[in-house]
XYZ file of C-alpha atoms in Angstrom:
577
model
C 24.472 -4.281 -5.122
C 25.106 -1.145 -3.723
C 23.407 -2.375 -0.146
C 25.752 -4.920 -0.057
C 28.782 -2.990 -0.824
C 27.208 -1.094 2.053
C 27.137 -3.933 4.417
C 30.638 -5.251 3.326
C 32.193 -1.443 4.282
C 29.870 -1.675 7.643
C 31.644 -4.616 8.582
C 34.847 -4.201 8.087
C 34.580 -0.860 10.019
C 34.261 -2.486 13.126
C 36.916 -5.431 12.265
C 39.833 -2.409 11.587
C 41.668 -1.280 14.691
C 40.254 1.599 17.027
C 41.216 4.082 19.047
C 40.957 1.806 21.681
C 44.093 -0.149 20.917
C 45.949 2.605 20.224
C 45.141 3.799 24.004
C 45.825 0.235 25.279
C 49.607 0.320 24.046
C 50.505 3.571 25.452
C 49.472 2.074 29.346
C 52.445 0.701 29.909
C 54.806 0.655 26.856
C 57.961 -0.617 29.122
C 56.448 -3.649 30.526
C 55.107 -4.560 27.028
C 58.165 -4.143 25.317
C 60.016 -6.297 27.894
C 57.468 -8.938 27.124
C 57.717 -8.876 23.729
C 61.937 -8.911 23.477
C 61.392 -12.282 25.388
C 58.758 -13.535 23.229
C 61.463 -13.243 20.428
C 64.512 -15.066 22.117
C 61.323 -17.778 22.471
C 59.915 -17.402 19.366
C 63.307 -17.364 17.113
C 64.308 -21.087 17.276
C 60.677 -21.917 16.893
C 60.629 -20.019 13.886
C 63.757 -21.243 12.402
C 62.582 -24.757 13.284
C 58.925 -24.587 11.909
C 60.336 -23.722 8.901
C 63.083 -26.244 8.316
C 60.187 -28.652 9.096
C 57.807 -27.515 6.411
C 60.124 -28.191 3.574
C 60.834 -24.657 3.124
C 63.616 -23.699 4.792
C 64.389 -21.271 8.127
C 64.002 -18.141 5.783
C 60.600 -18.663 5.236
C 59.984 -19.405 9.395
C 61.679 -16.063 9.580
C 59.479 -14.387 7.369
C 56.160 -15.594 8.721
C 57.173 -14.644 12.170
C 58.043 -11.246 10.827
C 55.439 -10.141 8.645
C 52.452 -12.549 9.933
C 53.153 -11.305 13.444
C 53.441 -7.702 13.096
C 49.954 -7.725 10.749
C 48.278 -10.507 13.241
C 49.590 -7.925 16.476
C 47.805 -5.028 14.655
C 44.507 -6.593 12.869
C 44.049 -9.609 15.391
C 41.295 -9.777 18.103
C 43.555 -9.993 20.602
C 45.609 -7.859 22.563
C 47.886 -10.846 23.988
C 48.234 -12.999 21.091
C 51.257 -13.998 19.432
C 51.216 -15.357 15.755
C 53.511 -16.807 13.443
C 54.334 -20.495 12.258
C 53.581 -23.344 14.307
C 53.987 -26.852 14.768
C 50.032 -27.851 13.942
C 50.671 -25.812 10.831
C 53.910 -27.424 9.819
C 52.082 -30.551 9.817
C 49.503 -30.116 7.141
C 52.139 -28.246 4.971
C 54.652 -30.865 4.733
C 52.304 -33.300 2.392
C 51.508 -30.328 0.551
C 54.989 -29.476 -0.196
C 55.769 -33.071 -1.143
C 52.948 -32.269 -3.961
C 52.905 -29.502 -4.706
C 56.328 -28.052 -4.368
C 57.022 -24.379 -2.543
C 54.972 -22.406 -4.666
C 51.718 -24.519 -4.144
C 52.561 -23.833 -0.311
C 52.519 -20.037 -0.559
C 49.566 -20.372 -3.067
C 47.521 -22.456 -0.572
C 48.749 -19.829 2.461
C 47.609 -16.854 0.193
C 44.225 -18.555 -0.409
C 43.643 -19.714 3.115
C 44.221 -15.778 4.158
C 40.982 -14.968 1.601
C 39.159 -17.509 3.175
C 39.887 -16.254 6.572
C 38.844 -12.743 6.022
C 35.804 -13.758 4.533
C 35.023 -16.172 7.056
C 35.513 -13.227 9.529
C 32.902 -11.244 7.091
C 30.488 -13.677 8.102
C 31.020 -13.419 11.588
C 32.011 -17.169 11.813
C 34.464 -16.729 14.497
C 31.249 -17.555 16.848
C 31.385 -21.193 16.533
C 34.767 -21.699 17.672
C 33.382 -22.095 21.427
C 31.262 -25.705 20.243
C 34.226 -27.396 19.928
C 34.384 -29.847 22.717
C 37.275 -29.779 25.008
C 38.082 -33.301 24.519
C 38.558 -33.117 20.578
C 40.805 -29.874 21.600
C 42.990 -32.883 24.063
C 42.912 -34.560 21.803
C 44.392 -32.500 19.002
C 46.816 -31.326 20.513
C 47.966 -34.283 22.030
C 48.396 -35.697 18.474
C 50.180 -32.713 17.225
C 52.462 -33.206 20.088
C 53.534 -36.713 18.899
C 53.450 -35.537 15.022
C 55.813 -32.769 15.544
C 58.387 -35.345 17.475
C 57.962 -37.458 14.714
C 58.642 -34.432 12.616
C 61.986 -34.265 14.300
C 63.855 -38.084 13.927
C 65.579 -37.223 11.037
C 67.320 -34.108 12.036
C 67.627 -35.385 15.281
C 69.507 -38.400 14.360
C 71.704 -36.865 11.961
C 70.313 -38.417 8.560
C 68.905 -36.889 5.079
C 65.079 -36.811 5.539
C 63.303 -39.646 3.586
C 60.776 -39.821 1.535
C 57.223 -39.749 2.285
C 54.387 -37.929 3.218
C 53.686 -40.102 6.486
C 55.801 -39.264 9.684
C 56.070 -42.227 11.272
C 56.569 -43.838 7.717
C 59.404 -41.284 7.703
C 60.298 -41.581 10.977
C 60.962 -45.238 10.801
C 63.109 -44.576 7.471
C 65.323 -42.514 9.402
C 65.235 -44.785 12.067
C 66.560 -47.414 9.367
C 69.212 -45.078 7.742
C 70.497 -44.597 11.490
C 71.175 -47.925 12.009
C 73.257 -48.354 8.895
C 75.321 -44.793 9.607
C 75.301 -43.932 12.845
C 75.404 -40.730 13.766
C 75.802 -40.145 17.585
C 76.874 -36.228 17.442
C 73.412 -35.083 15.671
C 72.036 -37.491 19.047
C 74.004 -35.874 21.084
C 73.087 -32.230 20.191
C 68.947 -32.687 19.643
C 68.959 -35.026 23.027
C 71.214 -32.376 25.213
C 69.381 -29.288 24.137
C 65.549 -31.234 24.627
C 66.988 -31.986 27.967
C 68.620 -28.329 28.730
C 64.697 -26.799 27.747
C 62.427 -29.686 29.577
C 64.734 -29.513 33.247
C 65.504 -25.614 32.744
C 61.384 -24.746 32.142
C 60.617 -26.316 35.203
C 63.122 -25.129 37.636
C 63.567 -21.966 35.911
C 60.757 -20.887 33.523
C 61.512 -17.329 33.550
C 64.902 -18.187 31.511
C 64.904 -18.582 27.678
C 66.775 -21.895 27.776
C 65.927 -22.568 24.390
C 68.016 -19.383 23.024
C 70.842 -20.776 25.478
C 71.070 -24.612 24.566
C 71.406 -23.015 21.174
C 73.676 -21.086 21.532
C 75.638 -23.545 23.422
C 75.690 -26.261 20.606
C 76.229 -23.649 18.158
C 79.581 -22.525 19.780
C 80.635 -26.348 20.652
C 80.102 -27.079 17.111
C 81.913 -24.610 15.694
C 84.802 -24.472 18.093
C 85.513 -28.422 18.221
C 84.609 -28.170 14.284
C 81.987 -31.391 14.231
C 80.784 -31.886 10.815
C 78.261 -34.090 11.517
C 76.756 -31.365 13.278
C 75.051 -29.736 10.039
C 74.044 -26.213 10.265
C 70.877 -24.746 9.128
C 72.780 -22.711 5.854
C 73.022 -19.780 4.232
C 70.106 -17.110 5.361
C 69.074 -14.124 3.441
C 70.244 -11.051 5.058
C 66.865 -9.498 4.850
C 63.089 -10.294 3.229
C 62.757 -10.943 -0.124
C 60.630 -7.909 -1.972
C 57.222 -8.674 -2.039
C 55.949 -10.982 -5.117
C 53.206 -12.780 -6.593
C 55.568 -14.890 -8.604
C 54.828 -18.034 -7.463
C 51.186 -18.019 -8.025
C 49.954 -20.177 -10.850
C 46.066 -19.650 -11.934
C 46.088 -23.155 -13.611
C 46.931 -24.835 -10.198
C 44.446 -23.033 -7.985
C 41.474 -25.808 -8.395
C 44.191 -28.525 -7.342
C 45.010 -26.677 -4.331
C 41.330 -25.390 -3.071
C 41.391 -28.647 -0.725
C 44.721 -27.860 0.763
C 43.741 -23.840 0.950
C 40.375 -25.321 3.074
C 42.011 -27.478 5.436
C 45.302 -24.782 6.171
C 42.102 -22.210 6.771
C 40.469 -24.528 9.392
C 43.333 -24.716 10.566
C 44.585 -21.482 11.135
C 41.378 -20.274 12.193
C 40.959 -23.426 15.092
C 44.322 -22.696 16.311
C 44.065 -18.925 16.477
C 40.729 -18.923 18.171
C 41.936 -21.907 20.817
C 45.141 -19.516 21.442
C 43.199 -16.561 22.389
C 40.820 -18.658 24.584
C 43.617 -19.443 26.292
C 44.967 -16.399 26.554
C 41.968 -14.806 27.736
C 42.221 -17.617 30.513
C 45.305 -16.677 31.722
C 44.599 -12.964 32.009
C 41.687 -11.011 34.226
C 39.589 -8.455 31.749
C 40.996 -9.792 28.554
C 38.790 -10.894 26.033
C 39.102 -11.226 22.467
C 36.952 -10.808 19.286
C 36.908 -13.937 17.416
C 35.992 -12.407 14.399
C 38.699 -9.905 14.092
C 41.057 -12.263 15.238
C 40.181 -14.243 12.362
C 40.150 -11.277 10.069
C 43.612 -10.479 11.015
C 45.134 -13.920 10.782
C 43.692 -13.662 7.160
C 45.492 -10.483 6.163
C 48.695 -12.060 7.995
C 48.191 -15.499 5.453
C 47.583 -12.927 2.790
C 50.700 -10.928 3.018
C 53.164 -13.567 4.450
C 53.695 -15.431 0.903
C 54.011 -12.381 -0.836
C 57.374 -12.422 1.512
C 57.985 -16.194 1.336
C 56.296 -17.447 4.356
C 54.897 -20.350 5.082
C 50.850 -20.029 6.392
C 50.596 -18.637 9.883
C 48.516 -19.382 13.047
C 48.078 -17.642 16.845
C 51.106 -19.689 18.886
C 50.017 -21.177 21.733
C 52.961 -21.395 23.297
C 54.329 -17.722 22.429
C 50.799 -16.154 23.517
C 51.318 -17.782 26.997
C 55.189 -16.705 27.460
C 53.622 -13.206 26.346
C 50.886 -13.804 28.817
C 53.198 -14.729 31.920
C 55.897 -11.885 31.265
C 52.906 -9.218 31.541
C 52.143 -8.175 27.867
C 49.146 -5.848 28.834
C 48.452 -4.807 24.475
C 49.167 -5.264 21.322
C 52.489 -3.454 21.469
C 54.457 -6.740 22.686
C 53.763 -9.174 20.036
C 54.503 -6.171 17.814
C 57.811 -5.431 19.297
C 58.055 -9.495 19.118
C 57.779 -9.102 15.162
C 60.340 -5.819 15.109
C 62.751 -7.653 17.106
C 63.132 -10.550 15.318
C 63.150 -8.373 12.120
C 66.192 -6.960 13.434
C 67.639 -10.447 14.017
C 66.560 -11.033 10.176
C 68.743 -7.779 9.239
C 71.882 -8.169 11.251
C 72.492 -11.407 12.405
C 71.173 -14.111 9.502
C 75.066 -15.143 8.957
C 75.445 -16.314 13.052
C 71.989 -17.645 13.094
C 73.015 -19.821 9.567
C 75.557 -21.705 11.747
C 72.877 -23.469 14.244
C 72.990 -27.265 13.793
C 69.466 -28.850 12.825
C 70.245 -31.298 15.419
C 69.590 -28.378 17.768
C 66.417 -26.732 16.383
C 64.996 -30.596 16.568
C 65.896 -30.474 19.921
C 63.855 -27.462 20.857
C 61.028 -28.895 18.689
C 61.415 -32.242 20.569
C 61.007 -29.988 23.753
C 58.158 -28.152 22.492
C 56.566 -31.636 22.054
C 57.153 -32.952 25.124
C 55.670 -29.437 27.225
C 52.719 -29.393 24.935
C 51.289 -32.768 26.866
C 49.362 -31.631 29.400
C 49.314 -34.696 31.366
C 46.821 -33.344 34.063
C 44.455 -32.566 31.852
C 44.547 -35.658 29.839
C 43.969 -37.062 33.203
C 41.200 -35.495 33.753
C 39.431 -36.076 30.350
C 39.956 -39.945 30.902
C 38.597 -39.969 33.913
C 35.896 -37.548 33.279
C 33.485 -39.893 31.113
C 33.956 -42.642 28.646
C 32.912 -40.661 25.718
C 35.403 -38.159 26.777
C 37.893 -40.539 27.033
C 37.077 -41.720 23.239
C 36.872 -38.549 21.964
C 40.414 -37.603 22.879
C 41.666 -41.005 21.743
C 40.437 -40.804 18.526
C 41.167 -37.363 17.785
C 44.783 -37.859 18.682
C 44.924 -41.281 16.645
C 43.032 -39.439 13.283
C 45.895 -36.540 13.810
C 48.755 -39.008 13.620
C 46.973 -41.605 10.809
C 45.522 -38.960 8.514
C 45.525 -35.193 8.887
C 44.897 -32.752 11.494
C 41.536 -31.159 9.939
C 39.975 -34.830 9.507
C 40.968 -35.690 12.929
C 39.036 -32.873 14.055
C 36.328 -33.300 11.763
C 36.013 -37.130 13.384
C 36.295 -35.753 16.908
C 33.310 -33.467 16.138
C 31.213 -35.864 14.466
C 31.538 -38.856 17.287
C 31.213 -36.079 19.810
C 27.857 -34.711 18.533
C 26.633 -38.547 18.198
C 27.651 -39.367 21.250
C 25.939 -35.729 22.712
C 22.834 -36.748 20.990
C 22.488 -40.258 22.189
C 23.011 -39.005 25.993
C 20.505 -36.103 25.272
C 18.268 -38.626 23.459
C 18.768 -41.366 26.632
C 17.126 -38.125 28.926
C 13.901 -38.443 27.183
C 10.923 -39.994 28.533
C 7.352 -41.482 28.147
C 6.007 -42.020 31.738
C 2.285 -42.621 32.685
C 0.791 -40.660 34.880
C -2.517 -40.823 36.772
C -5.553 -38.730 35.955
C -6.054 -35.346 38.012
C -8.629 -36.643 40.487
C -10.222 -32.987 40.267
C -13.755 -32.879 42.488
C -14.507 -36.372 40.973
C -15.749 -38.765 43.103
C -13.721 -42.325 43.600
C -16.020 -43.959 41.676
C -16.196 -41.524 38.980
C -12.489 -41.564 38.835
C -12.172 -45.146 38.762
C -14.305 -45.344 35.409
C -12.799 -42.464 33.947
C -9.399 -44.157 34.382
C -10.386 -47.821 32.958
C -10.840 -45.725 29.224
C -8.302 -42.842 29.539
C -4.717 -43.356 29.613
C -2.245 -40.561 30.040
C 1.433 -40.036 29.524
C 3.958 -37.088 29.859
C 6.695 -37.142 27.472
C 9.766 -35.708 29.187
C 12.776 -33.956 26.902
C 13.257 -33.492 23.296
C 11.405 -34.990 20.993
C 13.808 -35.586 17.914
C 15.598 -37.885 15.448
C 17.538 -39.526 18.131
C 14.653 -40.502 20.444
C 11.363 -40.511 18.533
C 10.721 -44.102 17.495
C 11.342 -45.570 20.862
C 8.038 -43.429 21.720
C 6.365 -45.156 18.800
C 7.170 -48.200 20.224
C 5.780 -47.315 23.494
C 2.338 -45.782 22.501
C 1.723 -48.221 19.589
C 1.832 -51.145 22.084
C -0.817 -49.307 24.126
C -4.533 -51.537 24.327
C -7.739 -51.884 26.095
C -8.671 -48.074 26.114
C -10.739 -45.191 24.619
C -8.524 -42.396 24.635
C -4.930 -41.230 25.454
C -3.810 -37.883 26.417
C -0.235 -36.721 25.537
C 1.106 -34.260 27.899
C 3.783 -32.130 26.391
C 4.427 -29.211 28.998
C 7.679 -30.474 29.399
C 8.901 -31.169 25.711
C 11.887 -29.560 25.489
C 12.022 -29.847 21.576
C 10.321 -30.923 18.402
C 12.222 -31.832 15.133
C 10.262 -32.364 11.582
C 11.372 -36.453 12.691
C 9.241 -36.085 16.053
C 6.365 -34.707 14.628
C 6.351 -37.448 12.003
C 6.427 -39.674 14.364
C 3.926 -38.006 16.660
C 1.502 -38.246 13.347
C 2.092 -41.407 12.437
C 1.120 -42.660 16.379
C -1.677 -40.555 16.412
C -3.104 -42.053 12.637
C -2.088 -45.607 13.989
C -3.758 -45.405 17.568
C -7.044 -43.503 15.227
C -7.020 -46.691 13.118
C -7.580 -48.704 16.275
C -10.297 -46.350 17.278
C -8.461 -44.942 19.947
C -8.636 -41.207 20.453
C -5.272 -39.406 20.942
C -5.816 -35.957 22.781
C -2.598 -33.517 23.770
C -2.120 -30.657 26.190
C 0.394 -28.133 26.838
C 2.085 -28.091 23.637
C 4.341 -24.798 23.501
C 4.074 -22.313 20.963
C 7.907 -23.065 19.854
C 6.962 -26.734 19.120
C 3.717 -25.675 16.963
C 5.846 -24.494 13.719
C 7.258 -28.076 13.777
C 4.192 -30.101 13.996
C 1.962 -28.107 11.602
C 4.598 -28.684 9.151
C 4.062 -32.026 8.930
C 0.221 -32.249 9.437
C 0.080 -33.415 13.109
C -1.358 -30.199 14.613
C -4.454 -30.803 11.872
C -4.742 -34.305 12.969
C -4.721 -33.147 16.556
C -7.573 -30.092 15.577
C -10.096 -33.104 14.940
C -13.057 -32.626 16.953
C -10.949 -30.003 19.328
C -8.448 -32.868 20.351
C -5.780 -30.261 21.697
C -6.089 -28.487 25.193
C -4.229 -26.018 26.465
C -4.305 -27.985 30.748
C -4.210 -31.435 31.593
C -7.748 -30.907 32.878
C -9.235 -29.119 30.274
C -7.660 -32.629 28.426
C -9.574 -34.854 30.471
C -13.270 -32.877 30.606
C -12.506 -33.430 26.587
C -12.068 -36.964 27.084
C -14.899 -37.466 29.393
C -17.117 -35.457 26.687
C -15.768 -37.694 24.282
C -16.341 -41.054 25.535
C -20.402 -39.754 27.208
C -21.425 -39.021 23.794
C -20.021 -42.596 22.308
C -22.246 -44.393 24.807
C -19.137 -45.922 26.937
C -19.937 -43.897 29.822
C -23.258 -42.556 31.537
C -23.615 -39.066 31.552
C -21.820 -37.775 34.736
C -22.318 -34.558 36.377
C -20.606 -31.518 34.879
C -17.477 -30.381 36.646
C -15.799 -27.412 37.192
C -12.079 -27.528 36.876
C -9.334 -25.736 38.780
C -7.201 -23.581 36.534
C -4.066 -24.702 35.873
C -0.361 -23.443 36.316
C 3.206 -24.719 35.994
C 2.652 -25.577 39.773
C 0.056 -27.435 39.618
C 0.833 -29.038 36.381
C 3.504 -30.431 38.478
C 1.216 -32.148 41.067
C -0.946 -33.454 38.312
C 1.132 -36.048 37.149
């Protein structure tokens, strides 16, 4: 016990902060804090929004940008990442609010954060880089066109419907729209989308967002539109930390929503600090602590009323492009908007919803990035399937199944183009010092064939196929120099060809095999089949003198003169077939 305490306290040593990034934030403290007071004008109608959207009002947006930021900034992995709610995020939470009601959302945020940290224990931040870039596309893509979805009701002025579908909601609202129009709510969510999408690309230095707000903010309240409802009453500060909401009795119920908000959270984060290490020269962050910081930011954020949190994409790369060099901007990100939590909750109550859709409509629409959905659909078919399907799974089902589909397809698909590069080609005999003649009747018994690639699941019984067809000859010789790799499936198979070709009298002889590949087929009891009256060679040629040996003392061929065989090398194993 007390060596894994040991191990435990060894680990999280080197997943706490250093000295390091203490150092890093005092390099240039002005440009960092400029970064991260723009993050925050960014970042505050994204927070207000997110958390509208979940079901749990702006407060608790507020709150997770607060407290999950300022924890993320310090713990994280990253020196450029920005956390706090997100749209991804808002997307599994919604069905679980419709459930399970508020306190089953900061139940299943608190539980995610555990899982986090301990996933960071194991050091599973690794695996992050085998996700495929086209189920990555693809998820986004499909977030994209949930979080729009997200937005109709808002957006068109009406009470959000029931349902845990979006575009069974969406339609709804679409429906209650048509009886009771509502063209100011329009009016607001379409002029502030527009405002963000022209502004960014004319102007992206500008925080348009904070300024379409503000503008239908001060037209609503001066030409006092009704329709235009605000946001509400906002706590003038965070709530005291609590643990009131958690119920023990519930926490089996909510394990599956606690897994797939931890998937979550920990795909997003990761993919965020890719990115931002991709925008950057020398930057590169520890996936593990970045997960073991997001989990102490889940942890604490519900104890504060948040709503789960996730690295932001889109805030990491306005950090990124304002020239955020450490930790100390998304840090001054969380203080700022602290401040804005303080002192200004009663202005910020008075936004219309019809404007925070629009900026979510807007942060939609600039998440497509149609380039590179170009380029996955032209790339390769099973690229292009990939990113459809993962897109289609996010906007039928749920973002972690979508993912889990677009893994799953693209490993099948990976191992039936990895199984289609694997070969069984004859090749001629080595004509050594033999004479024509000689070789001629060594050839008519002895048939040999290089397999080429892996030898696994995916590609072994078309070789049983091939060999068990063989006739009219004495002995085969399997080269295997070039197997890449041998599953328990190949080496079954490679036994059961060798026992069927046996049962026809033929002799089955193999050279090269790699000490990697022996494990595998001594498993199974091939290698033993194989050790029969010294049937494995280390050369080709040593593989053939065997067979010659072989096939003299059964009487099928008169005694020929004993040879003396070049050694062989990867060179020459080359030229021998």
């Amino acid at each position: 016990m007390s060596i894994s305490f040991g191990r435990v306290g060894a680990r999280l040593a080197v997943l706490l902060p250093s000295r390091t990034d203490l150092g890093e934030m005092r390099r240039d403290p002005r440009r960092d804090l400029l970064a991260g007071l723009t993050v925050a004008i960014v970042a505050l109608p994204l927070a207000l929004g997110f958390g509208v959207s979940s079901g749990l009002g702006a407060e608790a947006g507020l709150a997770t940008a607060v407290v999950a930021g300022a924890l993320a900034a310090v713990f994280g992995g990253s020196n450029l990442q920005v956390s706090g709610p997100t749209g991804a995020m808002t997307v599994v939470l919604v069905p679980i609010v419709a459930e399970h009601g508020p306190g089953g959302v900061l139940t299943v945020g608190l539980m995610a954060g555990v899982m986090l940290v301990a996933l960071a224990l194991l050091r599973a931040g690794k695996y992050m880089q085998y996700v495929p870039a086209p189920v990555v596309e693809g998820f986004t893509l499909g977030i994209a066109c949930v979080i729009g979805l997200q937005q109709v009701p808002n957006a068109l002025g009406v009470p959000k419907p029931e349902g845990d579908r979006v575009l069974v909601v969406a339609w709804r609202a679409v429906e209650e729209f048509a009886k009771n129009p509502n063209w100011t709510a329009v009016a607001f969510a379409l002029a502030v989308a527009a405002v963000m999408v022209v502004g960014a690309r004319r102007r992206p230095t500008i925080p348009f967002s904070v300024l379409a707000v503000i503008a239908a903010t001060l037209v609503a309240q001066v030409a006092g539109l009704d329709a235009a409802k605000p946001i509400g009453d906002l706590p003038s500060g965070l709530p005291a930390p609590s643990l009131s909401f958690l119920d023990p009795g519930a926490l089996g119920s909510l394990l599956a929503p606690a897994l797939a908000v931890a998937a979550l959270a920990a795909l997003e984060s990761l993919l965020s600090a890719s990115v931002a290490d991709g925008m950057t020269v020398g930057q590169k962050h520890d996936p593990d602590r970045e997960l073991f910081g997001q989990g102490l930011a889940n942890i604490a954020a519900p104890l504060f009323g948040g709503v789960p949190a996730t690295g932001a994409i889109a805030r990491t790369a306005v950090n990124v492009r304002t020239g955020a060099g450490s930790r100390l901007a998304a840090l001054t990100h969380a203080a700022v908007l602290a401040v804005i939590v303080f002192a200004a909750a009663p202005l910020v109550s008075k936004i219309p919803l019809a404007a925070l859709a629009g900026v979510l409509l807007a942060t939609a629409v600039r998440m497509v990035e149609v380039g590179s959905l170009r380029a996955m659909a032209k790339a390769t078919r099973s690229d292009a399937l990939i990113l459809v399907l993962t897109a289609v799974a996010t906007l039928a089902l749920d973002l972690v199944y979508a993912v889990i589909i677009g893994l799953v397809v693209a490993g099948a698909l990976a191992l039936r183009a990895v199984a289609r590069q694997a070969r069984l080609d004859q090749v001629p005999l080595d004509h050594g010092d033999h004479s024509s003649e000689e070789h001629a009747l060594l050839a008519e018994h002895i048939v040999a064939y290089r397999i080429d690639g892996p030898l696994f699941f995916a590609a072994a019984h078309r070789f049983l196929l091939e060999l068990a067809e063989v006739a009219d000859v004495r002995v085969i010789i399997l080269r295997m120099s070039r197997v890449t790799t041998v599953d328990a499936t190949g080496a079954l198979v490679l036994k059961d060809v060798v026992e069927k070709l046996n049962r026809r009298g033929i002799v089955v002889m193999t050279s090269g095999i790699r000490p990697e590949q022996r494990r595998a087929l001594d498993s199974v009891g091939a290698l033993e089949l194989l050790h029969l009256e010294g049937r494995e060679y280390a050369t080709t040629p040593a593989a053939i003198q065997g067979a010659r040996t072989h096939l003299e003392r059964a009487g099928v061929l008169p005694s020929l003169p004993a040879r003396t065989y070049r050694p062989i090398t990867e060179e020459t194993e080359e030229t021998v077939g």
